[in-house]
Amino acid sequence: MTNQAQLLPGTLDLLVLKAVSLGPLHGYGVLLRIEQISGRALLIEQGALYPALFRLVRQGLLTASWGTSQNNRRAKFYELTSAGRKRLDEEAAGWNRLAAAVASALAALPEEI
Amino acid sequence: MTNQAQLLPGTLDLLVLKAVSLGPLHGYGVLLRIEQISGRALLIEQGALYPALFRLVRQGLLTASWGTSQNNRRAKFYELTSAGRKRLDEEAAGWNRLAAAVASALAALPEEI
Protein backbone atom coordinates (compact mmCIF):
# COMPACT_ATOMS: atom_id res chain seq x y z
CA MET A 1 0.00 0.00 0.00
CA THR A 2 2.99 2.32 0.33
CA ASN A 3 2.88 3.32 -3.32
CA GLN A 4 -0.69 4.54 -3.04
CA ALA A 5 -1.49 8.18 -2.56
CA GLN A 6 -3.82 9.59 0.06
CA LEU A 7 -6.49 11.55 -1.79
CA LEU A 8 -6.97 15.09 -0.54
CA PRO A 9 -10.43 16.60 -0.14
CA GLY A 10 -11.24 18.57 -3.28
CA THR A 11 -9.46 16.31 -5.73
CA LEU A 12 -12.15 13.61 -5.98
CA ASP A 13 -14.57 15.78 -8.00
CA LEU A 14 -11.76 16.72 -10.38
CA LEU A 15 -10.88 13.06 -10.93
CA VAL A 16 -14.52 12.05 -11.44
CA LEU A 17 -15.00 14.80 -14.06
CA LYS A 18 -11.78 13.70 -15.78
CA ALA A 19 -12.79 10.02 -15.81
CA VAL A 20 -16.23 10.77 -17.29
CA SER A 21 -14.70 13.16 -19.85
CA LEU A 22 -13.06 10.13 -21.46
CA GLY A 23 -16.44 8.55 -22.24
CA PRO A 24 -19.77 7.70 -20.52
CA LEU A 25 -19.41 5.44 -17.48
CA HIS A 26 -21.59 3.82 -14.85
CA GLY A 27 -20.72 4.47 -11.22
CA TYR A 28 -18.43 1.53 -10.65
CA GLY A 29 -16.84 2.21 -14.04
CA VAL A 30 -15.85 5.69 -12.83
CA LEU A 31 -14.01 4.08 -9.93
CA LEU A 32 -12.20 1.63 -12.21
CA ARG A 33 -11.31 4.34 -14.74
CA ILE A 34 -9.75 6.55 -12.04
CA GLU A 35 -7.69 3.57 -10.84
CA GLN A 36 -6.62 2.90 -14.42
CA ILE A 37 -5.62 6.41 -15.45
CA SER A 38 -3.75 7.02 -12.18
CA GLY A 39 -1.66 3.89 -12.73
CA ARG A 40 -3.46 2.13 -9.81
CA ALA A 41 -2.11 4.77 -7.45
CA LEU A 42 -5.50 6.28 -6.57
CA LEU A 43 -8.05 3.90 -5.11
CA ILE A 44 -11.39 5.62 -4.68
CA GLU A 45 -13.80 4.39 -2.01
CA GLN A 46 -17.35 3.70 -3.15
CA GLY A 47 -18.58 5.48 -0.03
CA ALA A 48 -17.02 8.69 -1.34
CA LEU A 49 -17.73 8.13 -5.03
CA TYR A 50 -21.52 7.93 -5.02
CA PRO A 51 -22.04 11.18 -3.08
CA ALA A 52 -19.61 12.86 -5.50
CA LEU A 53 -21.59 11.64 -8.54
CA PHE A 54 -24.85 12.79 -6.95
CA ARG A 55 -23.33 16.21 -6.19
CA LEU A 56 -21.93 16.66 -9.71
CA VAL A 57 -25.29 15.76 -11.30
CA ARG A 58 -27.08 18.20 -9.02
CA GLN A 59 -24.59 20.92 -10.03
CA GLY A 60 -25.33 20.28 -13.71
CA LEU A 61 -21.79 19.09 -14.42
CA LEU A 62 -22.82 15.49 -15.22
CA THR A 63 -25.99 13.95 -16.59
CA ALA A 64 -27.21 10.53 -15.48
CA SER A 65 -29.33 8.22 -17.63
CA TRP A 66 -30.31 4.58 -17.41
CA GLY A 67 -28.55 2.13 -19.72
CA THR A 68 -27.28 -1.43 -19.81
CA SER A 69 -23.85 -2.38 -18.53
CA GLN A 70 -21.47 -4.83 -20.23
CA ASN A 71 -22.75 -7.67 -18.06
CA ASN A 72 -26.31 -6.87 -19.11
CA ARG A 73 -27.51 -5.15 -15.96
CA ARG A 74 -29.35 -1.87 -15.81
CA ALA A 75 -27.08 0.89 -14.53
CA LYS A 76 -26.98 4.65 -14.42
CA PHE A 77 -24.51 6.07 -16.94
CA TYR A 78 -22.85 9.41 -16.38
CA GLU A 79 -21.82 11.88 -19.09
CA LEU A 80 -20.09 15.23 -18.95
CA THR A 81 -22.17 18.34 -19.74
CA SER A 82 -20.64 21.40 -21.38
CA ALA A 83 -20.63 23.08 -17.95
CA GLY A 84 -18.83 19.97 -16.66
CA ARG A 85 -16.21 20.27 -19.40
CA LYS A 86 -15.64 23.91 -18.48
CA ARG A 87 -15.37 23.07 -14.77
CA LEU A 88 -12.95 20.24 -15.52
CA ASP A 89 -10.68 22.61 -17.43
CA GLU A 90 -10.79 25.17 -14.60
CA GLU A 91 -10.20 22.60 -11.85
CA ALA A 92 -7.37 20.94 -13.76
CA ALA A 93 -5.68 24.32 -14.25
CA GLY A 94 -6.13 25.09 -10.54
CA TRP A 95 -4.67 21.72 -9.59
CA ASN A 96 -1.67 22.27 -11.86
CA ARG A 97 -1.00 25.68 -10.28
CA LEU A 98 -1.21 24.21 -6.78
CA ALA A 99 1.00 21.23 -7.63
CA ALA A 100 3.67 23.48 -9.17
CA ALA A 101 3.62 25.84 -6.16
CA VAL A 102 3.87 23.04 -3.58
CA ALA A 103 6.62 21.30 -5.59
CA SER A 104 8.55 24.56 -5.68
CA ALA A 105 8.14 25.06 -1.91
CA LEU A 106 9.15 21.48 -1.07
CA ALA A 107 12.28 21.77 -3.20
CA ALA A 108 13.61 24.85 -1.32
CA LEU A 109 16.99 24.33 0.38
CA PRO A 110 18.21 26.21 3.48
CA GLU A 111 21.16 27.71 1.61
CA GLU A 112 18.84 29.25 -0.99
CA ILE A 113 16.78 31.37 1.35
CA MET B 1 -4.93 36.57 -8.65
CA THR B 2 -5.29 34.01 -11.42
CA ASN B 3 -1.77 32.72 -10.98
CA GLN B 4 -2.40 31.83 -7.35
CA ALA B 5 -3.27 28.34 -6.28
CA GLN B 6 -6.16 27.37 -4.04
CA LEU B 7 -4.65 25.52 -1.09
CA LEU B 8 -6.23 22.15 -0.40
CA PRO B 9 -6.98 21.04 3.16
CA GLY B 10 -4.10 18.88 4.34
CA THR B 11 -1.34 20.76 2.56
CA LEU B 12 -1.02 23.64 5.03
CA ASP B 13 0.65 21.54 7.76
CA LEU B 14 3.11 20.16 5.21
CA LEU B 15 4.05 23.67 4.07
CA VAL B 16 4.43 24.95 7.64
CA LEU B 17 6.75 22.05 8.52
CA LYS B 18 8.76 22.69 5.36
CA ALA B 19 9.07 26.44 6.06
CA VAL B 20 10.25 25.88 9.64
CA SER B 21 12.67 23.15 8.50
CA LEU B 22 14.67 25.88 6.72
CA GLY B 23 15.35 27.68 10.01
CA PRO B 24 13.51 28.96 13.13
CA LEU B 25 10.72 31.43 12.36
CA HIS B 26 8.12 33.45 14.22
CA GLY B 27 4.50 33.04 13.15
CA TYR B 28 4.34 35.79 10.58
CA GLY B 29 7.75 34.70 9.30
CA VAL B 30 6.29 31.26 8.53
CA LEU B 31 3.67 32.93 6.37
CA LEU B 32 6.27 35.01 4.51
CA ARG B 33 8.60 32.03 4.04
CA ILE B 34 5.80 29.93 2.47
CA GLU B 35 5.00 32.78 0.09
CA GLN B 36 8.69 33.06 -0.77
CA ILE B 37 9.45 29.39 -1.40
CA SER B 38 6.26 28.89 -3.43
CA GLY B 39 7.24 31.74 -5.75
CA ARG B 40 4.39 33.92 -4.31
CA ALA B 41 1.88 31.38 -5.60
CA LEU B 42 0.66 30.27 -2.16
CA LEU B 43 -0.76 32.99 0.06
CA ILE B 44 -1.54 31.63 3.51
CA GLU B 45 -4.22 33.28 5.62
CA GLN B 46 -3.25 34.19 9.17
CA GLY B 47 -6.59 32.79 10.34
CA ALA B 48 -5.48 29.37 9.14
CA LEU B 49 -1.81 29.66 10.06
CA TYR B 50 -2.03 30.19 13.82
CA PRO B 51 -4.29 27.18 14.46
CA ALA B 52 -1.88 25.09 12.35
CA LEU B 53 1.12 26.23 14.44
CA PHE B 54 -0.77 25.50 17.66
CA ARG B 55 -1.73 22.03 16.38
CA LEU B 56 1.82 21.18 15.26
CA VAL B 57 3.27 22.23 18.64
CA ARG B 58 0.66 20.14 20.46
CA GLN B 59 1.59 17.16 18.27
CA GLY B 60 5.26 17.56 19.23
CA LEU B 61 6.29 18.36 15.65
CA LEU B 62 7.34 21.94 16.44
CA THR B 63 8.66 23.64 19.56
CA ALA B 64 7.79 27.24 20.41
CA SER B 65 10.00 29.53 22.48
CA TRP B 66 10.06 33.27 23.12
CA GLY B 67 12.67 35.33 21.33
CA THR B 68 13.18 38.75 19.76
CA SER B 69 12.19 39.48 16.19
CA GLN B 70 14.24 41.56 13.72
CA ASN B 71 12.24 44.67 14.61
CA ASN B 72 13.00 44.11 18.29
CA ARG B 73 9.65 42.75 19.40
CA ARG B 74 9.08 39.70 21.53
CA ALA B 75 7.72 36.89 19.40
CA LYS B 76 7.27 33.13 19.60
CA PHE B 77 9.79 31.31 17.46
CA TYR B 78 9.06 27.89 16.04
CA GLU B 79 11.58 25.13 15.41
CA LEU B 80 11.23 21.65 13.96
CA THR B 81 11.63 18.70 16.35
CA SER B 82 13.08 15.37 15.20
CA ALA B 83 9.50 14.01 15.10
CA GLY B 84 8.63 17.03 12.95
CA ARG B 85 11.48 16.25 10.57
CA LYS B 86 10.26 12.66 10.23
CA ARG B 87 6.68 13.80 9.65
CA LEU B 88 7.83 16.33 7.06
CA ASP B 89 9.65 13.61 5.12
CA GLU B 90 6.59 11.32 5.24
CA GLU B 91 4.14 14.05 4.25
CA ALA B 92 6.37 15.27 1.44
CA ALA B 93 6.66 11.72 0.07
CA GLY B 94 2.88 11.32 0.32
CA TRP B 95 2.32 14.61 -1.48
CA ASN B 96 4.71 13.61 -4.25
CA ARG B 97 2.88 10.29 -4.74
CA LEU B 98 -0.47 12.08 -4.91
CA ALA B 99 0.77 14.75 -7.29
CA ALA B 100 2.27 12.15 -9.64
CA ALA B 101 -0.93 10.07 -9.61
CA VAL B 102 -3.23 13.04 -10.26
CA ALA B 103 -0.90 14.35 -13.01
CA SER B 104 -0.99 10.92 -14.65
CA ALA B 105 -4.80 10.79 -14.45
CA LEU B 106 -5.25 14.33 -15.82
CA ALA B 107 -2.97 13.57 -18.76
CA ALA B 108 -5.03 10.56 -19.95
CA LEU B 109 -6.47 10.89 -23.46
CA PRO B 110 -9.66 9.17 -24.73
CA GLU B 111 -7.76 7.24 -27.40
CA GLU B 112 -5.46 5.70 -24.78
CA ILE B 113 -8.11 3.98 -22.71
PDB file of C-alpha atoms in Angstrom:
ATOM      1  CA  MET A   1       0.000   0.000   0.000  1.00  0.00           C
ATOM      2  CA  THR A   2       2.987   2.315   0.330  1.00  0.00           C
ATOM      3  CA  ASN A   3       2.881   3.321  -3.324  1.00  0.00           C
ATOM      4  CA  GLN A   4      -0.691   4.544  -3.044  1.00  0.00           C
ATOM      5  CA  ALA A   5      -1.494   8.178  -2.558  1.00  0.00           C
ATOM      6  CA  GLN A   6      -3.819   9.590   0.062  1.00  0.00           C
ATOM      7  CA  LEU A   7      -6.487  11.551  -1.789  1.00  0.00           C
ATOM      8  CA  LEU A   8      -6.973  15.093  -0.542  1.00  0.00           C
ATOM      9  CA  PRO A   9     -10.432  16.600  -0.142  1.00  0.00           C
ATOM     10  CA  GLY A  10     -11.240  18.566  -3.278  1.00  0.00           C
ATOM     11  CA  THR A  11      -9.455  16.312  -5.728  1.00  0.00           C
ATOM     12  CA  LEU A  12     -12.149  13.612  -5.980  1.00  0.00           C
ATOM     13  CA  ASP A  13     -14.565  15.783  -7.999  1.00  0.00           C
ATOM     14  CA  LEU A  14     -11.761  16.721 -10.385  1.00  0.00           C
ATOM     15  CA  LEU A  15     -10.876  13.065 -10.932  1.00  0.00           C
ATOM     16  CA  VAL A  16     -14.516  12.053 -11.442  1.00  0.00           C
ATOM     17  CA  LEU A  17     -14.996  14.795 -14.059  1.00  0.00           C
ATOM     18  CA  LYS A  18     -11.777  13.704 -15.783  1.00  0.00           C
ATOM     19  CA  ALA A  19     -12.786  10.018 -15.811  1.00  0.00           C
ATOM     20  CA  VAL A  20     -16.231  10.766 -17.287  1.00  0.00           C
ATOM     21  CA  SER A  21     -14.697  13.163 -19.849  1.00  0.00           C
ATOM     22  CA  LEU A  22     -13.062  10.126 -21.462  1.00  0.00           C
ATOM     23  CA  GLY A  23     -16.441   8.555 -22.239  1.00  0.00           C
ATOM     24  CA  PRO A  24     -19.768   7.705 -20.517  1.00  0.00           C
ATOM     25  CA  LEU A  25     -19.408   5.437 -17.484  1.00  0.00           C
ATOM     26  CA  HIS A  26     -21.595   3.818 -14.852  1.00  0.00           C
ATOM     27  CA  GLY A  27     -20.717   4.475 -11.219  1.00  0.00           C
ATOM     28  CA  TYR A  28     -18.426   1.531 -10.648  1.00  0.00           C
ATOM     29  CA  GLY A  29     -16.841   2.214 -14.038  1.00  0.00           C
ATOM     30  CA  VAL A  30     -15.847   5.690 -12.829  1.00  0.00           C
ATOM     31  CA  LEU A  31     -14.012   4.083  -9.926  1.00  0.00           C
ATOM     32  CA  LEU A  32     -12.196   1.627 -12.208  1.00  0.00           C
ATOM     33  CA  ARG A  33     -11.315   4.337 -14.743  1.00  0.00           C
ATOM     34  CA  ILE A  34      -9.746   6.546 -12.038  1.00  0.00           C
ATOM     35  CA  GLU A  35      -7.692   3.572 -10.840  1.00  0.00           C
ATOM     36  CA  GLN A  36      -6.618   2.896 -14.417  1.00  0.00           C
ATOM     37  CA  ILE A  37      -5.618   6.413 -15.454  1.00  0.00           C
ATOM     38  CA  SER A  38      -3.752   7.018 -12.185  1.00  0.00           C
ATOM     39  CA  GLY A  39      -1.662   3.893 -12.729  1.00  0.00           C
ATOM     40  CA  ARG A  40      -3.461   2.125  -9.810  1.00  0.00           C
ATOM     41  CA  ALA A  41      -2.106   4.775  -7.453  1.00  0.00           C
ATOM     42  CA  LEU A  42      -5.496   6.281  -6.571  1.00  0.00           C
ATOM     43  CA  LEU A  43      -8.050   3.896  -5.109  1.00  0.00           C
ATOM     44  CA  ILE A  44     -11.394   5.620  -4.677  1.00  0.00           C
ATOM     45  CA  GLU A  45     -13.803   4.392  -2.007  1.00  0.00           C
ATOM     46  CA  GLN A  46     -17.350   3.695  -3.145  1.00  0.00           C
ATOM     47  CA  GLY A  47     -18.579   5.479  -0.029  1.00  0.00           C
ATOM     48  CA  ALA A  48     -17.020   8.693  -1.339  1.00  0.00           C
ATOM     49  CA  LEU A  49     -17.732   8.127  -5.034  1.00  0.00           C
ATOM     50  CA  TYR A  50     -21.517   7.931  -5.024  1.00  0.00           C
ATOM     51  CA  PRO A  51     -22.037  11.183  -3.079  1.00  0.00           C
ATOM     52  CA  ALA A  52     -19.615  12.865  -5.498  1.00  0.00           C
ATOM     53  CA  LEU A  53     -21.587  11.640  -8.542  1.00  0.00           C
ATOM     54  CA  PHE A  54     -24.850  12.793  -6.951  1.00  0.00           C
ATOM     55  CA  ARG A  55     -23.333  16.215  -6.189  1.00  0.00           C
ATOM     56  CA  LEU A  56     -21.933  16.656  -9.708  1.00  0.00           C
ATOM     57  CA  VAL A  57     -25.292  15.759 -11.305  1.00  0.00           C
ATOM     58  CA  ARG A  58     -27.084  18.201  -9.021  1.00  0.00           C
ATOM     59  CA  GLN A  59     -24.585  20.918 -10.034  1.00  0.00           C
ATOM     60  CA  GLY A  60     -25.332  20.281 -13.711  1.00  0.00           C
ATOM     61  CA  LEU A  61     -21.790  19.086 -14.422  1.00  0.00           C
ATOM     62  CA  LEU A  62     -22.818  15.492 -15.223  1.00  0.00           C
ATOM     63  CA  THR A  63     -25.990  13.954 -16.592  1.00  0.00           C
ATOM     64  CA  ALA A  64     -27.208  10.533 -15.476  1.00  0.00           C
ATOM     65  CA  SER A  65     -29.334   8.224 -17.627  1.00  0.00           C
ATOM     66  CA  TRP A  66     -30.309   4.577 -17.413  1.00  0.00           C
ATOM     67  CA  GLY A  67     -28.554   2.134 -19.716  1.00  0.00           C
ATOM     68  CA  THR A  68     -27.281  -1.431 -19.812  1.00  0.00           C
ATOM     69  CA  SER A  69     -23.854  -2.382 -18.533  1.00  0.00           C
ATOM     70  CA  GLN A  70     -21.468  -4.834 -20.226  1.00  0.00           C
ATOM     71  CA  ASN A  71     -22.745  -7.673 -18.060  1.00  0.00           C
ATOM     72  CA  ASN A  72     -26.305  -6.868 -19.115  1.00  0.00           C
ATOM     73  CA  ARG A  73     -27.510  -5.153 -15.964  1.00  0.00           C
ATOM     74  CA  ARG A  74     -29.349  -1.873 -15.806  1.00  0.00           C
ATOM     75  CA  ALA A  75     -27.079   0.886 -14.527  1.00  0.00           C
ATOM     76  CA  LYS A  76     -26.983   4.653 -14.423  1.00  0.00           C
ATOM     77  CA  PHE A  77     -24.515   6.075 -16.938  1.00  0.00           C
ATOM     78  CA  TYR A  78     -22.852   9.412 -16.383  1.00  0.00           C
ATOM     79  CA  GLU A  79     -21.823  11.879 -19.093  1.00  0.00           C
ATOM     80  CA  LEU A  80     -20.089  15.235 -18.952  1.00  0.00           C
ATOM     81  CA  THR A  81     -22.166  18.337 -19.744  1.00  0.00           C
ATOM     82  CA  SER A  82     -20.638  21.397 -21.380  1.00  0.00           C
ATOM     83  CA  ALA A  83     -20.629  23.075 -17.949  1.00  0.00           C
ATOM     84  CA  GLY A  84     -18.826  19.975 -16.664  1.00  0.00           C
ATOM     85  CA  ARG A  85     -16.213  20.266 -19.398  1.00  0.00           C
ATOM     86  CA  LYS A  86     -15.635  23.911 -18.476  1.00  0.00           C
ATOM     87  CA  ARG A  87     -15.374  23.074 -14.767  1.00  0.00           C
ATOM     88  CA  LEU A  88     -12.952  20.238 -15.517  1.00  0.00           C
ATOM     89  CA  ASP A  89     -10.683  22.613 -17.432  1.00  0.00           C
ATOM     90  CA  GLU A  90     -10.786  25.171 -14.598  1.00  0.00           C
ATOM     91  CA  GLU A  91     -10.204  22.602 -11.850  1.00  0.00           C
ATOM     92  CA  ALA A  92      -7.371  20.944 -13.761  1.00  0.00           C
ATOM     93  CA  ALA A  93      -5.679  24.323 -14.253  1.00  0.00           C
ATOM     94  CA  GLY A  94      -6.125  25.089 -10.539  1.00  0.00           C
ATOM     95  CA  TRP A  95      -4.672  21.723  -9.590  1.00  0.00           C
ATOM     96  CA  ASN A  96      -1.668  22.274 -11.856  1.00  0.00           C
ATOM     97  CA  ARG A  97      -1.004  25.682 -10.282  1.00  0.00           C
ATOM     98  CA  LEU A  98      -1.209  24.208  -6.779  1.00  0.00           C
ATOM     99  CA  ALA A  99       1.003  21.233  -7.627  1.00  0.00           C
ATOM    100  CA  ALA A 100       3.668  23.485  -9.166  1.00  0.00           C
ATOM    101  CA  ALA A 101       3.619  25.843  -6.165  1.00  0.00           C
ATOM    102  CA  VAL A 102       3.870  23.044  -3.584  1.00  0.00           C
ATOM    103  CA  ALA A 103       6.615  21.299  -5.587  1.00  0.00           C
ATOM    104  CA  SER A 104       8.554  24.564  -5.678  1.00  0.00           C
ATOM    105  CA  ALA A 105       8.137  25.056  -1.912  1.00  0.00           C
ATOM    106  CA  LEU A 106       9.147  21.477  -1.067  1.00  0.00           C
ATOM    107  CA  ALA A 107      12.281  21.772  -3.204  1.00  0.00           C
ATOM    108  CA  ALA A 108      13.609  24.846  -1.324  1.00  0.00           C
ATOM    109  CA  LEU A 109      16.989  24.331   0.378  1.00  0.00           C
ATOM    110  CA  PRO A 110      18.214  26.213   3.481  1.00  0.00           C
ATOM    111  CA  GLU A 111      21.160  27.708   1.608  1.00  0.00           C
ATOM    112  CA  GLU A 112      18.845  29.247  -0.992  1.00  0.00           C
ATOM    113  CA  ILE A 113      16.776  31.374   1.348  1.00  0.00           C
TER     114      ILE A 113
ATOM    115  CA  MET B   1      -4.932  36.571  -8.651  1.00  0.00           C
ATOM    116  CA  THR B   2      -5.289  34.005 -11.421  1.00  0.00           C
ATOM    117  CA  ASN B   3      -1.766  32.716 -10.984  1.00  0.00           C
ATOM    118  CA  GLN B   4      -2.402  31.828  -7.349  1.00  0.00           C
ATOM    119  CA  ALA B   5      -3.268  28.337  -6.276  1.00  0.00           C
ATOM    120  CA  GLN B   6      -6.158  27.368  -4.041  1.00  0.00           C
ATOM    121  CA  LEU B   7      -4.646  25.523  -1.088  1.00  0.00           C
ATOM    122  CA  LEU B   8      -6.225  22.154  -0.398  1.00  0.00           C
ATOM    123  CA  PRO B   9      -6.980  21.036   3.159  1.00  0.00           C
ATOM    124  CA  GLY B  10      -4.097  18.875   4.340  1.00  0.00           C
ATOM    125  CA  THR B  11      -1.339  20.759   2.555  1.00  0.00           C
ATOM    126  CA  LEU B  12      -1.017  23.638   5.030  1.00  0.00           C
ATOM    127  CA  ASP B  13       0.646  21.543   7.762  1.00  0.00           C
ATOM    128  CA  LEU B  14       3.106  20.159   5.215  1.00  0.00           C
ATOM    129  CA  LEU B  15       4.048  23.665   4.068  1.00  0.00           C
ATOM    130  CA  VAL B  16       4.429  24.949   7.639  1.00  0.00           C
ATOM    131  CA  LEU B  17       6.751  22.047   8.520  1.00  0.00           C
ATOM    132  CA  LYS B  18       8.757  22.694   5.356  1.00  0.00           C
ATOM    133  CA  ALA B  19       9.065  26.442   6.057  1.00  0.00           C
ATOM    134  CA  VAL B  20      10.252  25.882   9.635  1.00  0.00           C
ATOM    135  CA  SER B  21      12.669  23.148   8.501  1.00  0.00           C
ATOM    136  CA  LEU B  22      14.665  25.877   6.723  1.00  0.00           C
ATOM    137  CA  GLY B  23      15.354  27.679  10.014  1.00  0.00           C
ATOM    138  CA  PRO B  24      13.509  28.958  13.126  1.00  0.00           C
ATOM    139  CA  LEU B  25      10.719  31.427  12.358  1.00  0.00           C
ATOM    140  CA  HIS B  26       8.119  33.452  14.215  1.00  0.00           C
ATOM    141  CA  GLY B  27       4.502  33.040  13.153  1.00  0.00           C
ATOM    142  CA  TYR B  28       4.337  35.793  10.584  1.00  0.00           C
ATOM    143  CA  GLY B  29       7.749  34.704   9.300  1.00  0.00           C
ATOM    144  CA  VAL B  30       6.287  31.258   8.527  1.00  0.00           C
ATOM    145  CA  LEU B  31       3.670  32.931   6.367  1.00  0.00           C
ATOM    146  CA  LEU B  32       6.270  35.006   4.513  1.00  0.00           C
ATOM    147  CA  ARG B  33       8.595  32.033   4.039  1.00  0.00           C
ATOM    148  CA  ILE B  34       5.799  29.934   2.474  1.00  0.00           C
ATOM    149  CA  GLU B  35       5.004  32.784   0.094  1.00  0.00           C
ATOM    150  CA  GLN B  36       8.686  33.060  -0.774  1.00  0.00           C
ATOM    151  CA  ILE B  37       9.454  29.386  -1.404  1.00  0.00           C
ATOM    152  CA  SER B  38       6.264  28.888  -3.428  1.00  0.00           C
ATOM    153  CA  GLY B  39       7.239  31.744  -5.748  1.00  0.00           C
ATOM    154  CA  ARG B  40       4.386  33.920  -4.314  1.00  0.00           C
ATOM    155  CA  ALA B  41       1.882  31.380  -5.596  1.00  0.00           C
ATOM    156  CA  LEU B  42       0.658  30.268  -2.159  1.00  0.00           C
ATOM    157  CA  LEU B  43      -0.759  32.990   0.058  1.00  0.00           C
ATOM    158  CA  ILE B  44      -1.543  31.628   3.515  1.00  0.00           C
ATOM    159  CA  GLU B  45      -4.225  33.283   5.624  1.00  0.00           C
ATOM    160  CA  GLN B  46      -3.249  34.191   9.174  1.00  0.00           C
ATOM    161  CA  GLY B  47      -6.589  32.787  10.335  1.00  0.00           C
ATOM    162  CA  ALA B  48      -5.483  29.366   9.141  1.00  0.00           C
ATOM    163  CA  LEU B  49      -1.807  29.664  10.060  1.00  0.00           C
ATOM    164  CA  TYR B  50      -2.033  30.192  13.817  1.00  0.00           C
ATOM    165  CA  PRO B  51      -4.293  27.177  14.465  1.00  0.00           C
ATOM    166  CA  ALA B  52      -1.882  25.088  12.351  1.00  0.00           C
ATOM    167  CA  LEU B  53       1.122  26.232  14.435  1.00  0.00           C
ATOM    168  CA  PHE B  54      -0.771  25.499  17.661  1.00  0.00           C
ATOM    169  CA  ARG B  55      -1.731  22.029  16.380  1.00  0.00           C
ATOM    170  CA  LEU B  56       1.820  21.176  15.258  1.00  0.00           C
ATOM    171  CA  VAL B  57       3.274  22.229  18.644  1.00  0.00           C
ATOM    172  CA  ARG B  58       0.657  20.142  20.460  1.00  0.00           C
ATOM    173  CA  GLN B  59       1.585  17.161  18.273  1.00  0.00           C
ATOM    174  CA  GLY B  60       5.258  17.559  19.234  1.00  0.00           C
ATOM    175  CA  LEU B  61       6.291  18.362  15.649  1.00  0.00           C
ATOM    176  CA  LEU B  62       7.340  21.941  16.440  1.00  0.00           C
ATOM    177  CA  THR B  63       8.657  23.642  19.565  1.00  0.00           C
ATOM    178  CA  ALA B  64       7.790  27.239  20.406  1.00  0.00           C
ATOM    179  CA  SER B  65      10.002  29.528  22.476  1.00  0.00           C
ATOM    180  CA  TRP B  66      10.061  33.271  23.116  1.00  0.00           C
ATOM    181  CA  GLY B  67      12.670  35.325  21.325  1.00  0.00           C
ATOM    182  CA  THR B  68      13.178  38.749  19.763  1.00  0.00           C
ATOM    183  CA  SER B  69      12.195  39.480  16.186  1.00  0.00           C
ATOM    184  CA  GLN B  70      14.245  41.562  13.722  1.00  0.00           C
ATOM    185  CA  ASN B  71      12.241  44.673  14.606  1.00  0.00           C
ATOM    186  CA  ASN B  72      13.000  44.107  18.287  1.00  0.00           C
ATOM    187  CA  ARG B  73       9.647  42.755  19.404  1.00  0.00           C
ATOM    188  CA  ARG B  74       9.081  39.704  21.525  1.00  0.00           C
ATOM    189  CA  ALA B  75       7.715  36.886  19.399  1.00  0.00           C
ATOM    190  CA  LYS B  76       7.270  33.131  19.603  1.00  0.00           C
ATOM    191  CA  PHE B  77       9.787  31.313  17.457  1.00  0.00           C
ATOM    192  CA  TYR B  78       9.056  27.888  16.045  1.00  0.00           C
ATOM    193  CA  GLU B  79      11.579  25.132  15.407  1.00  0.00           C
ATOM    194  CA  LEU B  80      11.231  21.647  13.956  1.00  0.00           C
ATOM    195  CA  THR B  81      11.634  18.697  16.350  1.00  0.00           C
ATOM    196  CA  SER B  82      13.076  15.373  15.201  1.00  0.00           C
ATOM    197  CA  ALA B  83       9.501  14.014  15.103  1.00  0.00           C
ATOM    198  CA  GLY B  84       8.626  17.029  12.947  1.00  0.00           C
ATOM    199  CA  ARG B  85      11.481  16.254  10.571  1.00  0.00           C
ATOM    200  CA  LYS B  86      10.256  12.656  10.234  1.00  0.00           C
ATOM    201  CA  ARG B  87       6.675  13.795   9.647  1.00  0.00           C
ATOM    202  CA  LEU B  88       7.832  16.334   7.057  1.00  0.00           C
ATOM    203  CA  ASP B  89       9.649  13.605   5.123  1.00  0.00           C
ATOM    204  CA  GLU B  90       6.594  11.317   5.238  1.00  0.00           C
ATOM    205  CA  GLU B  91       4.138  14.052   4.252  1.00  0.00           C
ATOM    206  CA  ALA B  92       6.366  15.272   1.437  1.00  0.00           C
ATOM    207  CA  ALA B  93       6.655  11.723   0.066  1.00  0.00           C
ATOM    208  CA  GLY B  94       2.876  11.322   0.319  1.00  0.00           C
ATOM    209  CA  TRP B  95       2.323  14.613  -1.480  1.00  0.00           C
ATOM    210  CA  ASN B  96       4.712  13.609  -4.255  1.00  0.00           C
ATOM    211  CA  ARG B  97       2.882  10.293  -4.744  1.00  0.00           C
ATOM    212  CA  LEU B  98      -0.467  12.078  -4.908  1.00  0.00           C
ATOM    213  CA  ALA B  99       0.772  14.753  -7.290  1.00  0.00           C
ATOM    214  CA  ALA B 100       2.273  12.155  -9.642  1.00  0.00           C
ATOM    215  CA  ALA B 101      -0.930  10.065  -9.609  1.00  0.00           C
ATOM    216  CA  VAL B 102      -3.227  13.042 -10.263  1.00  0.00           C
ATOM    217  CA  ALA B 103      -0.903  14.347 -13.012  1.00  0.00           C
ATOM    218  CA  SER B 104      -0.994  10.925 -14.654  1.00  0.00           C
ATOM    219  CA  ALA B 105      -4.796  10.795 -14.454  1.00  0.00           C
ATOM    220  CA  LEU B 106      -5.255  14.332 -15.817  1.00  0.00           C
ATOM    221  CA  ALA B 107      -2.968  13.571 -18.758  1.00  0.00           C
ATOM    222  CA  ALA B 108      -5.028  10.561 -19.945  1.00  0.00           C
ATOM    223  CA  LEU B 109      -6.472  10.893 -23.460  1.00  0.00           C
ATOM    224  CA  PRO B 110      -9.655   9.171 -24.731  1.00  0.00           C
ATOM    225  CA  GLU B 111      -7.759   7.237 -27.398  1.00  0.00           C
ATOM    226  CA  GLU B 112      -5.458   5.698 -24.782  1.00  0.00           C
ATOM    227  CA  ILE B 113      -8.110   3.978 -22.707  1.00  0.00           C
TER     228      ILE B 113
END
